């Protein structure tokens, strides 16, 4: 059964767990903030669900709890960094600050990072740019899960693409954050842990090419890409941008501690009049909203911008003061607490 967890309690638990496995307080707080941010937005496959993963990586010696960014090379509008095998939320966030500051100075900056890790919710990084008035485009490689078109041999990661565009007057940024499968693989993993089937519409197939509803078979089988061969093409492109360009592991060589990441931040004012940019962004937002007029609506009565459902969910969560977590996540957190000999996360009412 799902239960409510107070936001502060969830944050304190994650922070305590990461301090216990060797992170300094500042870094533990940073990764906890990243995870809770994802959960508050309803992206609960990228938040506390991953605490047990990262704890295991550190205890197994696969991730470096004390890693700090090393700048390997830089110029006025580019920077190359090494994450030293640290947790992605820590080293990617540190690196993001370097790249955004350069972008503010020069108008744009390209950042390329190697030896990083899973970074959780990609929108977190792009939105760090919008807070400074910058357009943000961020990419990461990931463990090979997708096969080249016409094959079943896994070669490319389910590499997410996150883009965020600043707005003014209190409007939330426009945010696109999506990996290359029809649904987050974390949802398939959760279904497996909860003993549930997955919808056949998700398009997962076994190694014989037959559609499967069994999450265990799905994770071992042929994982679909959005748009078929077009999605596989995007997997290849993101692999080049976030893997090969930084000098990182790429394709089938990507593993824990060896992910590459791509950051591009741009001040829109260097390429177009700021009044035009911000007026046009709001004009676009209005056109999207008006597209669901009575004569054009498909029945749900509303058309939303990318990221808008997540911003709404965040407001709801802030008002509620608590996050709903499924039993599978709560059980994994309890196992972490027992293993690390820390207090269990304080649970509230059933949801």
Tab-separated table of C-alpha atoms in Angstrom, residues 75-347:
chain	number	residue	atom	x	y	z
A	75	UNK	CA	38.136	28.175	-22.939
A	76	UNK	CA	35.832	31.214	-22.954
A	77	UNK	CA	32.802	29.165	-24.005
A	78	UNK	CA	33.603	25.539	-23.308
A	79	UNK	CA	34.724	23.391	-20.398
A	80	UNK	CA	35.712	19.727	-20.196
A	81	UNK	CA	35.440	18.011	-16.826
A	82	UNK	CA	36.021	14.711	-15.055
A	83	UNK	CA	33.532	13.548	-12.413
A	84	UNK	CA	35.936	11.020	-10.858
A	85	UNK	CA	33.218	8.366	-10.713
A	86	UNK	CA	31.080	10.348	-8.285
A	87	UNK	CA	27.317	10.170	-7.946
A	88	UNK	CA	25.778	11.956	-10.914
A	89	UNK	CA	23.567	14.310	-8.907
A	90	UNK	CA	26.641	15.616	-7.100
A	91	UNK	CA	29.249	15.971	-9.829
A	92	UNK	CA	26.804	16.961	-12.586
A	93	UNK	CA	25.308	19.674	-10.364
A	94	UNK	CA	28.778	20.978	-9.480
A	95	UNK	CA	29.735	20.976	-13.142
A	96	UNK	CA	26.467	22.657	-14.090
A	97	UNK	CA	27.388	25.643	-11.917
A	98	UNK	CA	30.699	26.047	-13.751
A	99	UNK	CA	29.035	25.872	-17.168
A	100	UNK	CA	26.155	28.243	-16.353
A	101	UNK	CA	28.532	30.846	-14.891
A	102	UNK	CA	30.592	30.751	-18.080
A	103	UNK	CA	27.402	31.059	-20.132
A	104	UNK	CA	26.427	34.177	-18.181
A	105	UNK	CA	29.828	35.699	-18.898
A	106	UNK	CA	30.153	34.724	-22.560
A	107	UNK	CA	26.547	34.308	-23.711
A	108	UNK	CA	26.814	30.555	-24.178
A	109	UNK	CA	28.884	27.661	-22.931
A	110	UNK	CA	29.271	24.005	-23.838
A	111	UNK	CA	30.176	21.660	-20.999
A	112	UNK	CA	31.283	18.054	-21.500
A	113	UNK	CA	31.707	15.731	-18.522
A	114	UNK	CA	33.152	12.219	-18.317
A	115	UNK	CA	33.351	9.623	-15.523
A	116	UNK	CA	29.990	10.620	-14.077
A	117	UNK	CA	27.036	8.460	-13.052
A	118	UNK	CA	23.268	8.211	-13.243
A	119	UNK	CA	22.083	11.754	-12.546
A	120	UNK	CA	18.421	11.225	-11.672
A	121	UNK	CA	16.035	13.743	-13.198
A	122	UNK	CA	17.548	15.503	-16.226
A	123	UNK	CA	15.276	18.538	-15.973
A	124	UNK	CA	17.021	19.440	-12.695
A	125	UNK	CA	20.133	20.456	-14.670
A	126	UNK	CA	18.424	22.299	-17.525
A	127	UNK	CA	16.313	24.214	-15.003
A	128	UNK	CA	19.425	25.327	-13.148
A	129	UNK	CA	20.050	27.373	-16.265
A	130	UNK	CA	16.568	28.859	-16.525
A	131	UNK	CA	16.942	30.221	-12.976
A	132	UNK	CA	19.688	32.404	-14.464
A	133	UNK	CA	17.749	33.305	-17.619
A	134	UNK	CA	19.505	30.694	-19.765
A	135	UNK	CA	18.184	28.117	-22.207
A	136	UNK	CA	19.459	24.725	-21.067
A	137	UNK	CA	20.001	21.540	-23.080
A	138	UNK	CA	21.406	18.544	-21.208
A	139	UNK	CA	22.030	14.934	-22.225
A	140	UNK	CA	23.516	11.865	-20.577
A	141	UNK	CA	24.610	8.418	-21.657
A	142	UNK	CA	23.352	5.402	-19.761
A	143	UNK	CA	23.811	1.656	-19.440
A	144	UNK	CA	23.236	-0.113	-22.816
A	145	UNK	CA	19.575	-1.103	-23.121
A	146	UNK	CA	18.585	-0.365	-26.728
A	147	UNK	CA	19.583	-2.322	-29.821
A	148	UNK	CA	20.410	-0.869	-33.245
A	149	UNK	CA	17.445	-1.095	-35.600
A	150	UNK	CA	17.158	-4.638	-36.913
A	151	UNK	CA	19.104	-6.169	-34.013
A	152	UNK	CA	18.489	-7.441	-30.484
A	153	UNK	CA	22.050	-6.810	-29.262
A	154	UNK	CA	22.030	-3.982	-26.709
A	155	UNK	CA	24.376	-1.190	-27.709
A	156	UNK	CA	22.913	2.215	-26.742
A	157	UNK	CA	21.613	3.616	-23.484
A	158	UNK	CA	18.104	4.913	-22.943
A	159	UNK	CA	19.658	8.370	-23.083
A	160	UNK	CA	17.416	11.210	-21.856
A	161	UNK	CA	17.193	14.639	-23.457
A	162	UNK	CA	16.248	17.582	-21.238
A	163	UNK	CA	15.586	21.075	-22.596
A	164	UNK	CA	14.362	24.058	-20.579
A	165	UNK	CA	13.386	27.549	-21.715
A	166	UNK	CA	13.155	30.541	-19.353
A	167	UNK	CA	10.053	32.683	-18.967
A	168	UNK	CA	9.278	35.829	-17.009
A	169	UNK	CA	6.535	37.224	-14.784
A	170	UNK	CA	6.456	34.203	-12.501
A	171	UNK	CA	5.741	31.667	-15.257
A	172	UNK	CA	7.349	28.251	-14.925
A	173	UNK	CA	9.958	27.371	-17.563
A	174	UNK	CA	8.918	25.264	-20.520
A	175	UNK	CA	10.618	21.918	-19.883
A	176	UNK	CA	10.961	18.849	-22.050
A	177	UNK	CA	12.611	15.919	-20.275
A	178	UNK	CA	12.305	12.505	-21.833
A	179	UNK	CA	14.331	9.365	-22.397
A	180	UNK	CA	14.000	7.263	-25.522
A	181	UNK	CA	11.569	4.557	-24.399
A	182	UNK	CA	7.760	4.943	-24.366
A	183	UNK	CA	7.818	4.848	-20.543
A	184	UNK	CA	10.536	5.211	-17.927
A	185	UNK	CA	12.308	1.904	-17.336
A	186	UNK	CA	11.926	2.618	-13.632
A	187	UNK	CA	8.208	1.934	-14.061
A	188	UNK	CA	8.962	-1.500	-15.470
A	189	UNK	CA	11.372	-2.170	-12.590
A	190	UNK	CA	8.722	-1.098	-10.098
A	191	UNK	CA	6.121	-3.363	-11.713
A	192	UNK	CA	8.565	-6.252	-11.371
A	193	UNK	CA	9.196	-5.532	-7.683
A	194	UNK	CA	5.449	-5.290	-7.035
A	195	UNK	CA	4.576	-8.450	-8.990
A	196	UNK	CA	2.437	-6.578	-11.522
A	197	UNK	CA	2.106	-6.902	-15.277
A	198	UNK	CA	2.883	-4.061	-17.660
A	199	UNK	CA	0.508	-2.924	-20.437
A	200	UNK	CA	1.144	-4.547	-23.803
A	201	UNK	CA	0.776	-1.060	-25.314
A	202	UNK	CA	4.198	-0.209	-23.898
A	203	UNK	CA	5.627	-2.405	-26.655
A	204	UNK	CA	8.217	-4.459	-24.763
A	205	UNK	CA	9.147	-7.742	-26.444
A	206	UNK	CA	10.915	-10.937	-25.459
A	207	UNK	CA	14.059	-12.051	-27.268
A	208	UNK	CA	11.923	-13.857	-29.856
A	209	UNK	CA	10.238	-10.579	-30.716
A	210	UNK	CA	6.889	-11.342	-29.086
A	211	UNK	CA	5.124	-8.628	-27.085
A	212	UNK	CA	5.285	-9.342	-23.356
A	213	UNK	CA	3.415	-8.076	-20.305
A	214	UNK	CA	5.853	-9.664	-17.870
A	215	UNK	CA	8.213	-6.958	-16.533
A	216	UNK	CA	11.036	-9.424	-15.842
A	217	UNK	CA	10.934	-10.721	-19.394
A	218	UNK	CA	10.608	-7.162	-20.672
A	219	UNK	CA	13.771	-5.991	-18.920
A	220	UNK	CA	15.728	-8.923	-20.347
A	221	UNK	CA	14.165	-8.676	-23.798
A	222	UNK	CA	13.951	-6.134	-26.600
A	223	UNK	CA	13.279	-2.694	-25.166
A	224	UNK	CA	11.358	-0.429	-27.567
A	225	UNK	CA	12.449	3.062	-28.579
A	226	UNK	CA	10.045	5.900	-29.263
A	227	UNK	CA	9.376	6.188	-32.976
A	228	UNK	CA	11.108	2.900	-33.790
A	229	UNK	CA	14.221	3.481	-35.893
A	230	UNK	CA	13.991	7.241	-35.273
A	231	UNK	CA	14.331	6.726	-31.545
A	232	UNK	CA	17.326	4.460	-32.134
A	233	UNK	CA	18.802	7.251	-34.260
A	234	UNK	CA	18.441	9.635	-31.336
A	235	UNK	CA	20.141	7.072	-29.100
A	236	UNK	CA	23.114	7.073	-31.447
A	237	UNK	CA	23.230	10.884	-31.633
A	238	UNK	CA	23.057	11.340	-27.851
A	239	UNK	CA	25.723	8.658	-27.494
A	240	UNK	CA	28.062	10.740	-29.686
A	241	UNK	CA	27.265	14.077	-28.006
A	242	UNK	CA	27.384	12.906	-24.380
A	243	UNK	CA	29.759	9.957	-24.751
A	244	UNK	CA	32.281	10.353	-27.546
A	245	UNK	CA	32.707	14.154	-27.463
A	246	UNK	CA	33.629	14.275	-23.732
A	247	UNK	CA	36.113	11.434	-24.260
A	248	UNK	CA	33.924	9.250	-22.064
A	249	UNK	CA	32.906	5.616	-22.282
A	250	UNK	CA	30.297	5.188	-25.003
A	251	UNK	CA	27.978	2.632	-26.555
A	252	UNK	CA	28.486	-0.852	-25.092
A	253	UNK	CA	31.345	0.321	-22.820
A	254	UNK	CA	29.138	2.569	-20.654
A	255	UNK	CA	28.913	1.260	-17.089
A	256	UNK	CA	28.484	2.517	-13.537
A	257	UNK	CA	30.928	5.369	-12.910
A	258	UNK	CA	31.663	5.852	-16.595
A	259	UNK	CA	28.810	7.917	-17.950
A	260	UNK	CA	29.291	10.964	-20.119
A	261	UNK	CA	27.172	14.119	-19.996
A	262	UNK	CA	26.540	17.110	-22.261
A	263	UNK	CA	25.498	20.577	-21.127
A	264	UNK	CA	24.733	23.531	-23.378
A	265	UNK	CA	23.552	26.793	-21.855
A	266	UNK	CA	22.652	29.834	-23.922
A	267	UNK	CA	21.527	33.340	-23.094
A	268	UNK	CA	18.698	33.908	-25.614
A	269	UNK	CA	19.508	37.628	-25.623
A	270	UNK	CA	22.722	37.060	-27.607
A	271	UNK	CA	20.773	35.806	-30.620
A	272	UNK	CA	17.471	37.675	-30.471
A	273	UNK	CA	15.878	40.731	-28.922
A	274	UNK	CA	14.869	39.841	-25.335
A	275	UNK	CA	11.479	41.524	-25.711
A	276	UNK	CA	10.831	39.423	-28.801
A	277	UNK	CA	11.974	36.217	-27.096
A	278	UNK	CA	9.846	36.590	-23.983
A	279	UNK	CA	6.821	37.914	-25.882
A	280	UNK	CA	7.045	35.013	-28.349
A	281	UNK	CA	7.407	32.412	-25.596
A	282	UNK	CA	4.186	33.674	-23.989
A	283	UNK	CA	2.492	33.854	-27.387
A	284	UNK	CA	3.460	30.227	-27.957
A	285	UNK	CA	2.179	29.212	-24.513
A	286	UNK	CA	-1.146	30.901	-25.226
A	287	UNK	CA	-1.445	29.223	-28.625
A	288	UNK	CA	-0.895	25.822	-27.013
A	289	UNK	CA	-3.546	26.506	-24.369
A	290	UNK	CA	-6.016	27.761	-26.982
A	291	UNK	CA	-5.391	24.732	-29.196
A	292	UNK	CA	-7.782	22.771	-26.976
A	293	UNK	CA	-10.720	25.003	-27.783
A	294	UNK	CA	-14.085	23.296	-27.970
A	295	UNK	CA	-13.821	22.737	-31.707
A	296	UNK	CA	-10.300	21.243	-31.505
A	297	UNK	CA	-10.390	19.367	-28.194
A	298	UNK	CA	-9.968	15.594	-28.127
A	299	UNK	CA	-12.067	15.341	-25.009
A	300	UNK	CA	-9.784	16.119	-22.085
A	301	UNK	CA	-10.535	19.832	-22.427
A	302	UNK	CA	-6.960	21.015	-22.035
A	303	UNK	CA	-3.661	21.201	-23.897
A	304	UNK	CA	-0.533	21.682	-21.826
A	305	UNK	CA	3.047	22.723	-22.394
A	306	UNK	CA	5.837	20.193	-21.855
A	307	UNK	CA	6.626	20.180	-18.152
A	308	UNK	CA	3.344	21.806	-17.164
A	309	UNK	CA	1.871	18.682	-15.521
A	310	UNK	CA	5.042	18.358	-13.435
A	311	UNK	CA	4.958	21.994	-12.275
A	312	UNK	CA	1.307	21.546	-11.286
A	313	UNK	CA	2.146	18.377	-9.400
A	314	UNK	CA	4.922	20.192	-7.558
A	315	UNK	CA	2.513	22.915	-6.424
A	316	UNK	CA	0.060	20.256	-5.205
A	317	UNK	CA	2.819	18.463	-3.306
A	318	UNK	CA	4.046	21.687	-1.731
A	319	UNK	CA	0.511	22.413	-0.539
A	320	UNK	CA	0.057	18.882	0.799
A	321	UNK	CA	3.475	18.879	2.451
A	322	UNK	CA	3.889	15.166	1.781
A	323	UNK	CA	4.768	12.791	-1.062
A	324	UNK	CA	2.975	9.541	-1.870
A	325	UNK	CA	5.353	6.578	-2.111
A	326	UNK	CA	4.376	3.044	-3.230
A	327	UNK	CA	5.075	0.095	-0.983
A	328	UNK	CA	7.976	-1.133	-3.128
A	329	UNK	CA	9.889	2.113	-2.577
A	330	UNK	CA	9.108	2.183	1.152
A	331	UNK	CA	10.303	-1.401	1.527
A	332	UNK	CA	13.567	-0.594	-0.259
A	333	UNK	CA	14.115	2.407	2.047
A	334	UNK	CA	13.507	0.231	5.104
A	335	UNK	CA	16.093	-2.240	3.833
A	336	UNK	CA	18.583	0.611	3.412
A	337	UNK	CA	17.876	1.803	6.963
A	338	UNK	CA	18.479	-1.679	8.342
A	339	UNK	CA	21.675	-2.188	6.337
A	340	UNK	CA	23.127	1.207	7.309
A	341	UNK	CA	21.783	1.106	10.869
A	342	UNK	CA	19.969	4.419	10.580
A	343	UNK	CA	16.414	5.375	11.536
A	344	UNK	CA	13.695	4.325	9.099
A	345	UNK	CA	11.976	7.090	7.194
A	346	UNK	CA	9.039	8.409	9.186
A	347	UNK	CA	5.827	7.269	7.496
